[in-house]
Coordinates of C-alpha atoms and ligand atoms in Angstrom, one line a residue:
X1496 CA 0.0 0.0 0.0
X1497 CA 1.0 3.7 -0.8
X1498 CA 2.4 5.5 1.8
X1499 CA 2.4 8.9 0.0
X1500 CA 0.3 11.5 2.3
X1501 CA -0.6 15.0 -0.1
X1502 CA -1.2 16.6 3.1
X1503 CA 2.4 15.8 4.6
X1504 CA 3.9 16.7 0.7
X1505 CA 2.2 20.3 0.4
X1506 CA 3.4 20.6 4.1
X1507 CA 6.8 20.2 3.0
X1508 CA 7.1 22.1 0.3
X1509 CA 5.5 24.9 2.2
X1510 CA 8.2 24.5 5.1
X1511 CA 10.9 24.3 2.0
X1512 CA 9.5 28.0 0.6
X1513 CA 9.7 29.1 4.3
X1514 CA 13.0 28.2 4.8
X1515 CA 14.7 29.8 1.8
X1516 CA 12.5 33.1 2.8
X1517 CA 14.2 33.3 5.8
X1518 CA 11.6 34.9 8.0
X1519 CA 12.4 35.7 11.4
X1520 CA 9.3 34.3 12.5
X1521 CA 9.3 30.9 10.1
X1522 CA 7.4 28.8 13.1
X1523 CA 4.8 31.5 13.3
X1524 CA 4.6 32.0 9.6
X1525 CA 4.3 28.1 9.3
X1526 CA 1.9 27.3 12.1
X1527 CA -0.5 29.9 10.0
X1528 CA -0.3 28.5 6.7
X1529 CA 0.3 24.5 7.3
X1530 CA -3.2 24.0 8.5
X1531 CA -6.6 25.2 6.7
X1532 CA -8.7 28.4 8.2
X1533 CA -11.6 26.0 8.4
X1534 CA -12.8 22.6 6.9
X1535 CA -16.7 21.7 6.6
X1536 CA -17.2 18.0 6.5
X1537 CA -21.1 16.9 5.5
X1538 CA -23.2 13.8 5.2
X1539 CA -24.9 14.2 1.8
X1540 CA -28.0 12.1 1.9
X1541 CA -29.5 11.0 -1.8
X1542 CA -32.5 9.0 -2.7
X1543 CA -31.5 6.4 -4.9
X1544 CA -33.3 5.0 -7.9
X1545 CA -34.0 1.9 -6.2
X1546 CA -35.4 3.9 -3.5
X1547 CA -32.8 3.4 -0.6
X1548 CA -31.3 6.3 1.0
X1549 CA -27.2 5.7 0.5
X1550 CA -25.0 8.6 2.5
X1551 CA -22.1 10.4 1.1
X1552 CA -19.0 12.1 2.9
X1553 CA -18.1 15.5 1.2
X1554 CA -15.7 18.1 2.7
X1555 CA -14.8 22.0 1.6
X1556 CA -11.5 22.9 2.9
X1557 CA -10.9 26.5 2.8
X1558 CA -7.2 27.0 3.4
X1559 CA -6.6 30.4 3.3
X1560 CA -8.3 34.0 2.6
X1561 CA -5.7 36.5 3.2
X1562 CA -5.7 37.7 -0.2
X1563 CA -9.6 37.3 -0.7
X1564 CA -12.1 34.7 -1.3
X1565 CA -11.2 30.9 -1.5
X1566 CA -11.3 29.5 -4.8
X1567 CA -10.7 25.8 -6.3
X1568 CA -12.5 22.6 -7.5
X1569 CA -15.1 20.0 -6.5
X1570 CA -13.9 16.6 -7.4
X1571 CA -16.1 13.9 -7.2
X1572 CA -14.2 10.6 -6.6
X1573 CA -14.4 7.5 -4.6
X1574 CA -11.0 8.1 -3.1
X1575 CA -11.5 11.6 -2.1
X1576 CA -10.3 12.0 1.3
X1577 CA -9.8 14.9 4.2
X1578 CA -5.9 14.9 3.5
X1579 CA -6.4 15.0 -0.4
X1580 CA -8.9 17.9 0.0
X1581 CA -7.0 20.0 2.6
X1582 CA -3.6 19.4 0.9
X1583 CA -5.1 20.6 -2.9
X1584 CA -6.7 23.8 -1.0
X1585 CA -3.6 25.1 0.2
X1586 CA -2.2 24.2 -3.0
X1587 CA -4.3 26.5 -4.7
X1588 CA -3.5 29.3 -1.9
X1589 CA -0.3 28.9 -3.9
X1590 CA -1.5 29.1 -7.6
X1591 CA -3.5 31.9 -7.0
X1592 CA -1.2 33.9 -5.6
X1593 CA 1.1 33.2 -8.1
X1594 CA -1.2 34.2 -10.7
X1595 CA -1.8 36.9 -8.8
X1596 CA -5.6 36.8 -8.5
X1597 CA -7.7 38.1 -5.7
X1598 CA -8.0 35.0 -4.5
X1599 CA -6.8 32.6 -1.5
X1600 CA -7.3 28.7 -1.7
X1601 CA -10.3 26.1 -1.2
X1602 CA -10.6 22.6 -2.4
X1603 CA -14.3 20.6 -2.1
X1604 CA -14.7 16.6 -3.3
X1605 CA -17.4 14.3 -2.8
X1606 CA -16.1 10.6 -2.3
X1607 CA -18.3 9.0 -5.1
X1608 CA -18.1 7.5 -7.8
X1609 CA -20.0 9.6 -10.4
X1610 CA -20.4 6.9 -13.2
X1611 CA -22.8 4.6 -10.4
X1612 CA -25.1 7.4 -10.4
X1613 CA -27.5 7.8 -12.6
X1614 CA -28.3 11.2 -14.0
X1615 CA -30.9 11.7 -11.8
X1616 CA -29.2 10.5 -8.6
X1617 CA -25.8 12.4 -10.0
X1618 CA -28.2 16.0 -10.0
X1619 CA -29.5 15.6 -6.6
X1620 CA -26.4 14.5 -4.6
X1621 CA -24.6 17.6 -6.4
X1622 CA -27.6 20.3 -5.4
X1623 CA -27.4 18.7 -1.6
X1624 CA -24.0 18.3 -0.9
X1625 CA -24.1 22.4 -2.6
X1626 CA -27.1 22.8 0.3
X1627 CA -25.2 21.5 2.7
X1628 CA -22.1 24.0 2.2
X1629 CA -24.1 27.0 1.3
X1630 CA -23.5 28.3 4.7
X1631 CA -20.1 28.5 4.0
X1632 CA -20.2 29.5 0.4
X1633 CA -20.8 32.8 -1.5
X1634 CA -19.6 35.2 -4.3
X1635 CA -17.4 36.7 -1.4
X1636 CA -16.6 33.8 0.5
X1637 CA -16.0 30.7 -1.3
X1638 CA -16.6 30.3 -4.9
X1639 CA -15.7 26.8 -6.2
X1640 CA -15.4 25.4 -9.4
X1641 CA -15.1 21.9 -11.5
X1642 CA -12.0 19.3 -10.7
X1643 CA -12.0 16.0 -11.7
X1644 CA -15.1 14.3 -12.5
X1645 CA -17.5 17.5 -12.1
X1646 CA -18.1 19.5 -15.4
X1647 CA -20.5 22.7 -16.3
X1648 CA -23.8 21.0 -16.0
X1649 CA -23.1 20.3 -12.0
X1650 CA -21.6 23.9 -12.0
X1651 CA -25.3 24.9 -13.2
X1652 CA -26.7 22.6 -10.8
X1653 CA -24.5 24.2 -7.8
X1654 CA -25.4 27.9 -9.0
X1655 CA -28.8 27.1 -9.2
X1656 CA -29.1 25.3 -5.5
X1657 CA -27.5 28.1 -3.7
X1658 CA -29.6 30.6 -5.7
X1659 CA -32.4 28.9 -4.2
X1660 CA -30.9 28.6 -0.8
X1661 CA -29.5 33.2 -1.1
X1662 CA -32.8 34.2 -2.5
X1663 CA -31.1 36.0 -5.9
X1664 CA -29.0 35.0 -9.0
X1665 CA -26.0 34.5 -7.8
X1666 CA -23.9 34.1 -10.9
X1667 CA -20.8 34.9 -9.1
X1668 CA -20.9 31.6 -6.8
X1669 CA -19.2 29.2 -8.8
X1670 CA -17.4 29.0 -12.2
X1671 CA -17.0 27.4 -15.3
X1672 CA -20.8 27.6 -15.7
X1673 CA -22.0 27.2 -19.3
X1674 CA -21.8 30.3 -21.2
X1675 CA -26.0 30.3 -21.3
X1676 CA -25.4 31.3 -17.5
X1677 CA -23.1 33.4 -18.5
X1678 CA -19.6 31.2 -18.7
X1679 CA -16.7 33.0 -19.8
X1680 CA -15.4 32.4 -23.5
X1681 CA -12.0 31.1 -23.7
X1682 CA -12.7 28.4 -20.6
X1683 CA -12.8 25.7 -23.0
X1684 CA -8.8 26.3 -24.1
X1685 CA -7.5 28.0 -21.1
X1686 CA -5.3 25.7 -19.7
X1687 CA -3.5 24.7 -22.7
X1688 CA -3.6 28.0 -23.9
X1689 CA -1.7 29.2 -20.6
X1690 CA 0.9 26.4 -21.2
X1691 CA 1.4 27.5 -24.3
X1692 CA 2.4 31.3 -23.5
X1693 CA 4.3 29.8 -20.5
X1694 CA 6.0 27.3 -22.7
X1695 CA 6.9 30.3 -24.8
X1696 CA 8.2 32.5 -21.9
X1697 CA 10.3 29.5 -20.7
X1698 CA 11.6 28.9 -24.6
X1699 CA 12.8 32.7 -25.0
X1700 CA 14.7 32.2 -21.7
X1701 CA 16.6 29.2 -23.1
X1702 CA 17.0 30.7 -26.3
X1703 CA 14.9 29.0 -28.4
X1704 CA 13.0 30.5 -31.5
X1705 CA 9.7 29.0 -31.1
X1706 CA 9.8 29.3 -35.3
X1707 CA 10.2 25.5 -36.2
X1708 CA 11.0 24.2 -32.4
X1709 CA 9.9 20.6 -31.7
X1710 CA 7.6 20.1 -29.0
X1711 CA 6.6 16.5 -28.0
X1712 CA 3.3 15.4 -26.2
X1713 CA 2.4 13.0 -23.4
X1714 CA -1.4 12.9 -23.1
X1715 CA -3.4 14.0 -25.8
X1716 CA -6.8 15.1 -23.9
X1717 CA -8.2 19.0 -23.5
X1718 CA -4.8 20.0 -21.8
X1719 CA -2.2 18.7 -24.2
X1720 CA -4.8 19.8 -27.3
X1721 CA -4.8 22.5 -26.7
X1722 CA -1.2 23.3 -25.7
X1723 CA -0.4 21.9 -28.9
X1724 CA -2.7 23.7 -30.9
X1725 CA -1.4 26.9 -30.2
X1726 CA 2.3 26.5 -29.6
X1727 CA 1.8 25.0 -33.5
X1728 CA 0.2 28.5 -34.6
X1729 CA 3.5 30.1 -33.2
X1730 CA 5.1 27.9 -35.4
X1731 CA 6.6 25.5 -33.8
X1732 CA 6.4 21.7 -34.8
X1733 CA 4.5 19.7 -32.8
X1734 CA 6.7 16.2 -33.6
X1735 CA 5.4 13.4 -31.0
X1736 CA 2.0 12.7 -29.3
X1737 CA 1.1 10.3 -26.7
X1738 CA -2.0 8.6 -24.9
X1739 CA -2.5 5.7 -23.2
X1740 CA -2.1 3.6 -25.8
X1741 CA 1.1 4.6 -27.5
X1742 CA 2.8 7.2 -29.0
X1743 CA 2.9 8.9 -32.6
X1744 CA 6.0 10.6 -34.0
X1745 CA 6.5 13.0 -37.1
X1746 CA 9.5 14.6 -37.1
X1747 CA 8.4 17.0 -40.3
X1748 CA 5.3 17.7 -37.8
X1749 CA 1.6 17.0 -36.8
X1750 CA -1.5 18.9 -37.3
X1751 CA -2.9 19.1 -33.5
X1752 CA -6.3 20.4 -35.2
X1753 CA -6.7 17.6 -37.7
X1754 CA -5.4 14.8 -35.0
X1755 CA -7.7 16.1 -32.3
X1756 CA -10.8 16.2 -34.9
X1757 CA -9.5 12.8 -35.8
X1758 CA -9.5 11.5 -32.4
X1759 CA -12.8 12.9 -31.2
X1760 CA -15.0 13.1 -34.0
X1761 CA -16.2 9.4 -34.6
X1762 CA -16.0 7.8 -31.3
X1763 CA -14.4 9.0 -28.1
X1764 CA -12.6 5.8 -28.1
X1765 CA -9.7 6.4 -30.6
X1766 CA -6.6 6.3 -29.9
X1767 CA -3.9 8.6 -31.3
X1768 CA -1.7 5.4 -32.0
X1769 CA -3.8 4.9 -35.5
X1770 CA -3.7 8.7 -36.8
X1771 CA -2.6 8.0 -40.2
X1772 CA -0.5 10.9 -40.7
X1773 CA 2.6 9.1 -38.1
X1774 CA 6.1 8.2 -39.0
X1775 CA 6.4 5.8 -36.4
X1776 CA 4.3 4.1 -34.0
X1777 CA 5.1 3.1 -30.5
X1778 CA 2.3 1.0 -29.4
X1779 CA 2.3 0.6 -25.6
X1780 CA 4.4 3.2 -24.7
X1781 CA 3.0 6.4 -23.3
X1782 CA 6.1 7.7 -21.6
X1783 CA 8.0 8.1 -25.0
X1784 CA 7.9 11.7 -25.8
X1785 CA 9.3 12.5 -22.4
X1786 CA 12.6 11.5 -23.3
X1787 CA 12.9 12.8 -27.4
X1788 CA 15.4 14.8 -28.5
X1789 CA 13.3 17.8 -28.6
X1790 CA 13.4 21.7 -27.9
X1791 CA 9.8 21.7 -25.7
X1792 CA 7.8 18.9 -23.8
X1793 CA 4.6 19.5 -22.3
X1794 CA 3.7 16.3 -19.8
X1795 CA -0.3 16.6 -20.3
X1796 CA -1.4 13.5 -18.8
X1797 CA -0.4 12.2 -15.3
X1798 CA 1.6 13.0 -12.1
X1799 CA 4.7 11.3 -11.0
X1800 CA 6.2 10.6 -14.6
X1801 CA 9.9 12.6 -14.7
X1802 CA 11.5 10.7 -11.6
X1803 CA 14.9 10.3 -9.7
X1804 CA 15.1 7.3 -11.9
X1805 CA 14.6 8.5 -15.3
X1806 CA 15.4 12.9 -15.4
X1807 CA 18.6 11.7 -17.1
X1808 CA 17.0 10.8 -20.1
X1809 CA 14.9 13.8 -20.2
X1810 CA 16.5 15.6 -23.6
X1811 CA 14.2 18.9 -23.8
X1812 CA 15.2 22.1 -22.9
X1813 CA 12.3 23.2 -21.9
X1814 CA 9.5 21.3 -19.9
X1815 CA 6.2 23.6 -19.6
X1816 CA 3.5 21.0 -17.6
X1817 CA 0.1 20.9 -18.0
X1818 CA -0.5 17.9 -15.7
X1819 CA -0.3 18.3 -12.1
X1820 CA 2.8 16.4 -10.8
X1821 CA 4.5 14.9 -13.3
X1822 CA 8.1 15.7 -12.1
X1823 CA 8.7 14.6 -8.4
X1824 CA 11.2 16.8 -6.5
X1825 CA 14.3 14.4 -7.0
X1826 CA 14.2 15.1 -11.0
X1827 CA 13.5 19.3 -10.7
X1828 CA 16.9 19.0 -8.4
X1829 CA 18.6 16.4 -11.6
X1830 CA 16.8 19.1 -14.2
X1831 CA 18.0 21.9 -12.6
X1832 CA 21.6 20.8 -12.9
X1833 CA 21.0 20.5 -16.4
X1834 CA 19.9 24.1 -17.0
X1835 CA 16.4 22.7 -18.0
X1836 CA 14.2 25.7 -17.9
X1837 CA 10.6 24.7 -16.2
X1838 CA 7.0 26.3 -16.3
X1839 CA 6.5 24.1 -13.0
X1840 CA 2.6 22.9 -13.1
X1841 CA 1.0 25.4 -10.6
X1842 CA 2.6 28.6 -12.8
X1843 CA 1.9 26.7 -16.1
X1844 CA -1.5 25.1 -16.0
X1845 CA -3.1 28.2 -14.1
X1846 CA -5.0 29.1 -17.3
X1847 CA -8.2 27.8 -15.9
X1848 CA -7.8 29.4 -12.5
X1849 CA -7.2 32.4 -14.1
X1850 CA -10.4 32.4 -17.1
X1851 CA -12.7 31.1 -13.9
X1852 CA -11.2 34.6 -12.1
X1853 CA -12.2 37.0 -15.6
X1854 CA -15.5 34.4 -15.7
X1855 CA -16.7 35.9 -11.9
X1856 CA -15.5 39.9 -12.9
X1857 CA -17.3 39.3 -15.6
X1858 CA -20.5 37.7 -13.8
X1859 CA -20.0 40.5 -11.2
X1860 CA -20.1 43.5 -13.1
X1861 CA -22.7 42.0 -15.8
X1862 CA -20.7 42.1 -18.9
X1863 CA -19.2 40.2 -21.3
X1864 CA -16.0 39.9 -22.5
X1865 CA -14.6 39.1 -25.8
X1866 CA -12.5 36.2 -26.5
X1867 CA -10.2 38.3 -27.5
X1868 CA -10.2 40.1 -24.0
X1869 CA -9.9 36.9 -22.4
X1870 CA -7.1 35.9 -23.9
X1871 CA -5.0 39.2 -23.7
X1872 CA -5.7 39.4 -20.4
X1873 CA -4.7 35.7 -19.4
X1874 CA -1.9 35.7 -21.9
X1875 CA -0.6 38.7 -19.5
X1876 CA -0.9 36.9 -16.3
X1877 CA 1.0 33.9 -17.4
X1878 CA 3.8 36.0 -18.8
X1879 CA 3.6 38.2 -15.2
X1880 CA 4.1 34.8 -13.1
X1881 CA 6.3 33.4 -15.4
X1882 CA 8.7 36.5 -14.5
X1883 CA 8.1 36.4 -11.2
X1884 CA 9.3 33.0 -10.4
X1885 CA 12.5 33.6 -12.9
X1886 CA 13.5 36.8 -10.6
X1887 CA 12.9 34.6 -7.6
X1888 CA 14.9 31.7 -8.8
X1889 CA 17.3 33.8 -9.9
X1890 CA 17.3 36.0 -6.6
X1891 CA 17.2 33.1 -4.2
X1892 CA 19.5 30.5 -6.2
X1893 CA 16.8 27.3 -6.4
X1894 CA 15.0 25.0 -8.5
X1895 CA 12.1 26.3 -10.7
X1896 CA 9.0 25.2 -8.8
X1897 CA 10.6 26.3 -5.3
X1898 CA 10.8 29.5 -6.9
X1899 CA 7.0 29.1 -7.8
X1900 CA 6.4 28.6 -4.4
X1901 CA 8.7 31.4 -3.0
X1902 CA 6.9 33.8 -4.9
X1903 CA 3.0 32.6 -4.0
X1904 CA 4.0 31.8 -0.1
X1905 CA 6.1 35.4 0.3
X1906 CA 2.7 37.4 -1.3
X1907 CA 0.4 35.3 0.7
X1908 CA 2.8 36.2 4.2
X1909 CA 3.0 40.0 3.2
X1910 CA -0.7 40.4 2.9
X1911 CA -1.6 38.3 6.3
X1912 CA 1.0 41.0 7.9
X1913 CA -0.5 43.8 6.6
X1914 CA -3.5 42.5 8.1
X1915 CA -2.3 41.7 11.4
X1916 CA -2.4 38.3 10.7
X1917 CA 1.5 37.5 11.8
Ligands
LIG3043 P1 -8.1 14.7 -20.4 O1 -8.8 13.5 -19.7 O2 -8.8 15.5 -21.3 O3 -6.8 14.1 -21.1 C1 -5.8 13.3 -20.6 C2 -5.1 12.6 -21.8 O4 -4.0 11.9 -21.3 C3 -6.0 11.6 -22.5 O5 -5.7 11.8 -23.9 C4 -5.4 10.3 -22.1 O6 -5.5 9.3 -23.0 C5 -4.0 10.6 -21.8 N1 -3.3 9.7 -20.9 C6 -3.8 9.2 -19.7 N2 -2.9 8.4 -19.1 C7 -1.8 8.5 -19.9 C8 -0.5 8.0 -19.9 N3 -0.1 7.2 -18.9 N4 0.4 8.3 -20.8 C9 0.1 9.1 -21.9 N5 -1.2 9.6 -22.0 C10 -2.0 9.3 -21.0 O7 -7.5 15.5 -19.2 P2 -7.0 17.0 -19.2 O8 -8.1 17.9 -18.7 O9 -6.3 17.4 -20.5 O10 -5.9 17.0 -18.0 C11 -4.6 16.5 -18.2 C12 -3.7 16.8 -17.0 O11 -3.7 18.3 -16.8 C13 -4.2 16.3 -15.6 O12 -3.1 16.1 -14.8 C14 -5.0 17.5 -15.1 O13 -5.1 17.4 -13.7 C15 -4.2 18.6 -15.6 N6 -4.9 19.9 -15.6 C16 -6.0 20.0 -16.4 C17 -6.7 21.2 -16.4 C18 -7.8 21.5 -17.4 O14 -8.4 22.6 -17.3 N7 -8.1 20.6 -18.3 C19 -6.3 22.2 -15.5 C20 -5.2 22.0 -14.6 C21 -4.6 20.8 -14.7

C-alpha cells in the first residue's frame, strides 16, 4: 500500500519556501499557513433509484483568505479523502497567488463515484451536498469550481441550489458555468492556452526560436490539445503525441487540429496510436515523448512521470507541464543541474484558474467579455508569473517550482501581515 500522504507533501514544500525566505518568525509564519482556516465535513443524503437512501461524505476545505475569497475545484471521486482535499486547497493558496488573482485557496470533493449514479441521482447528490455547504459559500466567501469528474452541467446545478438557498442570481458563486449562465469564453482552451504562453516564456529564456521548435506530447486530452494547438500556430512543430495507448512521431510535424478532430469526431474511443498521418508508431508506450530529442515537452497526462530514476533521459530544454505532478522533486533537483528551464505545473497550468477569475468579474459587473479580451488578459498573467518565479529563482539560487512557491508563499505572508495576521 501507498504510503504517499498529499497533506504531509504540500506541508513540506510549504516548510521548504519558508525556509529559503528566511523569516524571522518561520514557526509562526508556518503554524499559520500548514493548516486550513476551516474545513466543513457533511453527510450528503440522496434518494437512490431503487429507492434506498445511500450517504455520502463530502468536505470543503478553505485554506486560506488572506488575499480574498477561496477559490478551487469540487472533485467527485471514490478516493476523495480529508488529507487529499485539505492538501489541494492550500495548493491552490499557492496558484492563486502566483497568478496573482484576488483569491486565497479552497478545495471541495465528494467521495463518489459519479459513473454509479445515474443522471438523476448524480443532479441531486450535487444540489445537496451544494445545500449543505451554502452556509459556507458565497460570491465573497468561497466560490468553487469543477475538478476532476464534475463539469458545467453540475456547475449549473451548484449555481442554481445556492440561488435557491441566497434568494437571488448568484452568478458569481461558482465558475466554469456554461456560457447560457453566463460562462466565460476562452474556458474551454484556457489551460492549454496558458501552457502554451508559458511554454513560450520558458523557450525565449533558453533561447529557443519558437519558429520550427519541436515540442513532443504525453497525453493527448483537453490539456495537451490545446497546448499543442497553439504553440503550432507560433510555429513550432509539434513532432510526437502520446495517450494511453502509445505514442505517434512525425518529425516533419503533426496537425494538432486535424489529430484532435481525428481522435474525437467518430468515437471518443480512438486512440492517437492509428492517426494516419505518423512516421512511427510506438504502441504501448506512453512515456516516450518524455525523453525525445526535442526543444519543448509539455507532460499533459499524469503525475509522478519525470523521476529520480529517469530525469537523465529527459532531452528537452524546456519542460512547460500541463499535468499536475508529473516531475517529483528528485528530478526538478537532476533538471535543474542540467539548466532545463521549467514552467512548473502550478505557474503553467493556471489558465483555468485564471479564465474562472475574468469568468466571476465578468458575472459580477454584468458584462461580457470578448475572447479576445480573455485571452490578452490571461496571456498577460501567465507571462507576469512566469517573470516572477525567474526573478525569484534567480534571486534566491533554487530550483524552478521552489521559486514558484517562493513567490505565492512570500505574497500570501506580506498580505496576512498587513492585516495583522503574523
Ligand atoms: P483529459 O482527460 O482531457 O486528457 C488526458 C489525456 O491523457 C488523454 O488523452 C489520455 O488518453 C492521456 N493519458 C492518460 N494516461 C496517460 C499515460 N499514462 N500516458 C500518456 N497519456 C495518457 O485531461 P486534461 O483535462 O487534459 O488533464 C490532463 C492533466 O492536466 C491532468 O493532470 C490534469 O489534472 C491537468 N490539468 C488540467 C486542467 C484542465 O483545465 N483541463 C487544469 C489544470 C490541470
Amino acid at each position: 500500500m501507498s504510503t504517499y500522504n498529499p497533506y504531509e507533501e504540500a506541508k513540506k514544500q510549504l516548510k521548504k519556501a519558508i525556509n529559503v525566505l528566511n523569516y524571522p518568525d518561520r514557526d509562526s509564519v508556518y503554524a499559520r499557513l500548514s493548516v486550513p482556516e476551516r474545513i466543513l465535513e457533511v453527510a450528503i443524503p440522496v434518494k437512490m433509484d431503487d429507492g434506498t437512501i445511500k450517504v455520502f461524505k463530502g468536505f470543503r476545505s478553505q485554506h486560506n483568505s488572506a488575499r480574498g475569497p477561496y477559490k478551487g475545484g469540487i472533485r467527485y471521486h471514490p478516493q476523495v479523502t480529508k488529507e487529499e482535499v485539505i492538501a489541494l486547497s492550500m495548493w491552490m493558496t499557492w496558484k492563486c497567488a502566483l497568478a496573482d488573482i484576488p483569491y486565497g485557496g479552497g478545495k471541495g470533493g465528494v467521495a463518489v463515484d459519479p459513473h454509479q449514479l445515474s443522471p438523476r441521482e448524480l443532479e441531486q447528490l450535487s444540489r445537496n451536498y451544494f445545500r449543505a455547504i451554502a452556509p459556507i459559500v458565497s460570491p465573497d466567501i468561497d466560490i468553487p469550481a469543477p475538478d476532476v469528474y464534475t463539469d458545467p452541467q453540475i456547475m449549473a446545478w451548484f449555481f442554481d441550489e445556492y440561488s435557491k438557498y441566497a434568494g437571488y442570481n448568484a452568478f458569481g458563486v461558482v465558475t466554469a458555468k456554461p456560457l447560457e449562465l453566463f460562462g466565460s469564453l476562452g474556458r474551454i482552451y484556457s489551460t492549454g492556452y496558458g501552457t502554451a504562453v508559458a511554454a513560450r516564456e520558458a523557450a525565449k529564456v533558453a533561447g529557443i526560436n519558437l519558429q520550427g521548435a519541436t515540442v513532443s506530447i504525453q497525453g493527448y486530452g483537453n490539456a495537451g490539445y490545446y497546448a499543442a494547438k497553439f504553440l503550432h500556430e507560433w510555429g513550432a512543430k509539434i513532432v510526437a503525441v502520446s495517450d494511453t495507448k502509445g505514442t505517434i512521431i512525425n518529425w516533419n510535424g503533426l496537425d494538432p487540429d486535424k489529430l484532435h478532430e481525428w481522435k474525437t469526431t467518430k468515437s471518443a474511443k480512438r486512440s492517437v496510436i492509428d492517426y494516419p498521418d505518423a512516421e512511427q508508431r510506438l504502441e504501448g508506450d506512453t512515456t516516450a515523448p518524455l525523453f525525445l530529442n526535442v526543444d519543448i515537452l509539455i507532460p499533459a497526462a499524469l503525475e509522478n512521470q519525470i523521476t529520480g530514476e529517469n530525469a537523465d533521459k529527459v532531452a528537452a530544454k524546456v519542460i512547460a507541464e500541463a499535468a499536475n505532478g508529473p516531475t517529483t522533486v528528485e528530478a526538478d533537483e537532476i533538471l535543474d543541474k542540467r539548466g532545463v528551464i521549467i514552467a512548473p505545473d502550478f505557474q503553467a497550468n493556471a489558465g483555468g484558474v485564471i479564465v474562472s477569475y475574468f469568468e466571476w468579474v465578468q458575472n459580477r459587473q454584468g458584462i461580457s467579455w470578448t475572447e479576445e479580451e480573455v485571452k490578452r488578459r490571461l496571456e498577460g498573467k501567465i507571462v507576469a508569473s512566469f517573470h516572477a518565479m525567474y526573478e525569484a529563482k534567480q534571486k534566491y539560487n533554487v530550483d524552478w517550482r521552489t521559486a514558484a512557491y517562493i513567490v505565492a508563499v512570500d505574497r500570501v505572508v506580506k498580505a496576512m501581515r498587513l492585516r495583522g495576521w503574523l
